[in-house]
Amino acid sequence: MKWIDMPPVWLLLAIVLTWWIAELQPMSWAIGGPITDLLGGLLVGGGIVLILLAAAEMRKQRTTIIPHMEADRLVSSGIFKRSRNPIYLGDTLVLAGLALRWDAPVALLLVPLFMFTITQRFIIPEENGLRVKFRADFARYCQKTRRWV
């Protein structure tokens, strides 16, 4: 059952909930149009690019991308210079983008809830592990790179 407590599962759950909200919400709450479609598409595309850049950088550094596993290296290069959690940021952008593309502005309320859940379930435990393993290097990294953006 440990596979269920993984970020992609949480993202999939949020995406399904977003789609469900889009299907059920009254049309009077819709904000659609070409601008929201474009913005939604850009957010989804940008999120996917962030995820791919982060995965490539972690592969290049030969460390795990899987949460709950101990990192072999502290990755602070590439996209990790801009965000300590570019994959989670990418997930968040995808979720927000889909809410806009599916014309479900009410579902945008799920974005901060998703961010809170990911922070509590994954980011804080991962950072605690990195703090123990990489001590001063991780402290310096935290000083110059924000958790999300």
Coordinates of C-alpha atoms in Angstrom, one line a residue:
M1 CA 0.0 0.0 0.0
K2 CA 3.0 2.3 0.2
W3 CA 2.7 3.0 -3.5
I4 CA -0.5 4.9 -2.8
D5 CA 1.3 7.5 -0.7
M6 CA 3.2 8.9 -3.6
P7 CA 3.0 12.4 -5.1
P8 CA 1.7 11.3 -8.5
V9 CA -1.2 9.5 -6.8
W10 CA -2.1 12.7 -4.9
L11 CA -1.8 14.7 -8.1
L12 CA -4.0 12.2 -10.0
L13 CA -6.6 12.4 -7.2
A14 CA -6.6 16.2 -7.4
I15 CA -6.9 16.1 -11.2
V16 CA -9.9 13.7 -11.0
L17 CA -11.5 16.0 -8.4
T18 CA -10.8 19.0 -10.7
W19 CA -12.4 17.2 -13.7
W20 CA -15.4 16.2 -11.5
I21 CA -15.9 19.8 -10.4
A22 CA -15.7 20.9 -14.0
E23 CA -18.4 18.5 -14.9
L24 CA -20.7 19.4 -12.0
Q25 CA -20.3 23.2 -11.6
P26 CA -23.0 25.5 -12.8
M27 CA -22.2 27.1 -16.1
S28 CA -22.7 30.5 -14.5
W29 CA -19.4 30.0 -12.6
A30 CA -17.5 29.4 -15.8
I31 CA -14.9 32.0 -16.9
G32 CA -13.8 30.3 -20.1
G33 CA -12.6 31.8 -23.3
P34 CA -9.4 31.8 -25.4
I35 CA -7.4 33.6 -22.7
T36 CA -8.1 31.1 -20.0
D37 CA -7.5 28.3 -22.5
L38 CA -4.2 29.7 -23.4
L39 CA -3.1 30.4 -19.8
G40 CA -4.2 26.9 -18.8
G41 CA -2.3 25.3 -21.7
L42 CA 0.8 27.4 -20.8
L43 CA 0.6 26.3 -17.1
V44 CA 0.2 22.6 -18.1
G45 CA 3.1 22.8 -20.6
G46 CA 5.3 24.8 -18.2
G47 CA 4.6 22.3 -15.4
I48 CA 5.5 19.3 -17.6
V49 CA 8.7 21.1 -18.7
L50 CA 9.7 21.7 -15.0
I51 CA 9.1 18.1 -14.2
L52 CA 11.2 16.9 -17.1
L53 CA 14.0 19.3 -16.4
A54 CA 14.1 18.2 -12.7
A55 CA 14.0 14.5 -13.6
A56 CA 16.8 14.9 -16.1
E57 CA 18.9 16.8 -13.5
M58 CA 18.3 14.2 -10.9
R59 CA 19.2 11.4 -13.4
K60 CA 22.3 13.4 -14.4
Q61 CA 23.3 13.6 -10.7
R62 CA 22.6 9.9 -10.2
T63 CA 20.2 10.3 -7.3
T64 CA 16.7 9.0 -6.7
I65 CA 13.6 10.8 -7.8
I66 CA 11.4 8.5 -5.6
P67 CA 10.0 10.1 -2.4
H68 CA 10.6 8.2 0.9
M69 CA 14.0 7.0 -0.4
E70 CA 17.4 8.5 0.8
A71 CA 19.0 10.8 -1.7
D72 CA 22.6 9.9 -2.8
R73 CA 23.4 13.5 -3.6
L74 CA 22.1 17.0 -2.9
V75 CA 21.0 18.3 -6.2
S76 CA 21.3 22.1 -6.4
S77 CA 22.2 22.6 -10.0
G78 CA 20.0 23.1 -13.1
I79 CA 16.4 23.9 -12.4
F80 CA 17.1 23.2 -8.7
K81 CA 18.9 26.6 -8.6
R82 CA 15.5 28.2 -8.9
S83 CA 13.3 25.9 -6.7
R84 CA 14.1 23.2 -4.2
N85 CA 11.0 21.4 -5.4
P86 CA 10.6 21.9 -9.2
I87 CA 8.7 18.6 -9.6
Y88 CA 6.1 19.5 -7.0
L89 CA 5.9 23.0 -8.5
G90 CA 5.4 21.4 -11.9
D91 CA 2.6 19.2 -10.5
T92 CA 1.0 22.3 -9.1
L93 CA 1.2 24.2 -12.4
V94 CA -0.4 21.2 -14.2
L95 CA -3.3 21.1 -11.7
A96 CA -3.9 24.8 -12.0
G97 CA -3.6 24.7 -15.8
L98 CA -6.2 21.9 -16.0
A99 CA -8.6 23.8 -13.8
L100 CA -8.4 26.7 -16.3
R101 CA -8.5 24.5 -19.4
W102 CA -11.5 22.6 -18.1
D103 CA -13.2 25.9 -17.2
A104 CA -13.5 25.0 -13.5
P105 CA -12.4 28.1 -11.5
V106 CA -13.9 26.7 -8.3
A107 CA -11.3 23.8 -8.7
L108 CA -8.5 26.4 -8.3
L109 CA -9.3 26.2 -4.6
L110 CA -7.7 22.7 -4.8
V111 CA -4.3 24.2 -5.7
P112 CA -3.4 25.6 -2.3
L113 CA -4.8 22.4 -0.7
F114 CA -2.6 20.3 -2.9
M115 CA 0.4 22.4 -2.1
F116 CA -0.3 22.1 1.6
T117 CA -0.7 18.4 1.4
I118 CA 2.4 17.9 -0.7
T119 CA 4.4 20.1 1.7
Q120 CA 3.3 18.2 4.8
R121 CA 3.4 14.6 3.3
F122 CA 6.5 14.9 1.2
I123 CA 8.5 18.1 1.2
I124 CA 9.0 18.5 5.0
P125 CA 10.1 14.8 5.5
E126 CA 12.4 15.0 2.4
E127 CA 14.0 18.2 3.6
N128 CA 14.4 16.7 7.1
G129 CA 16.3 13.8 5.6
L130 CA 18.5 16.1 3.4
R131 CA 19.1 18.3 6.5
V132 CA 20.4 15.3 8.4
K133 CA 22.5 13.9 5.6
F134 CA 24.0 17.0 4.0
R135 CA 23.9 19.4 7.1
A136 CA 25.8 22.6 6.2
D137 CA 25.4 22.1 2.4
F138 CA 21.7 21.8 2.7
A139 CA 21.5 24.8 5.1
R140 CA 23.4 26.9 2.5
Y141 CA 21.1 25.7 -0.3
C142 CA 18.0 26.6 1.7
Q143 CA 19.3 30.1 2.3
K144 CA 19.7 30.8 -1.4
T145 CA 16.9 28.7 -2.9
R146 CA 13.2 28.9 -2.0
R147 CA 11.1 25.9 -1.3
W148 CA 8.6 26.6 -4.1
V149 CA 9.6 29.6 -6.3

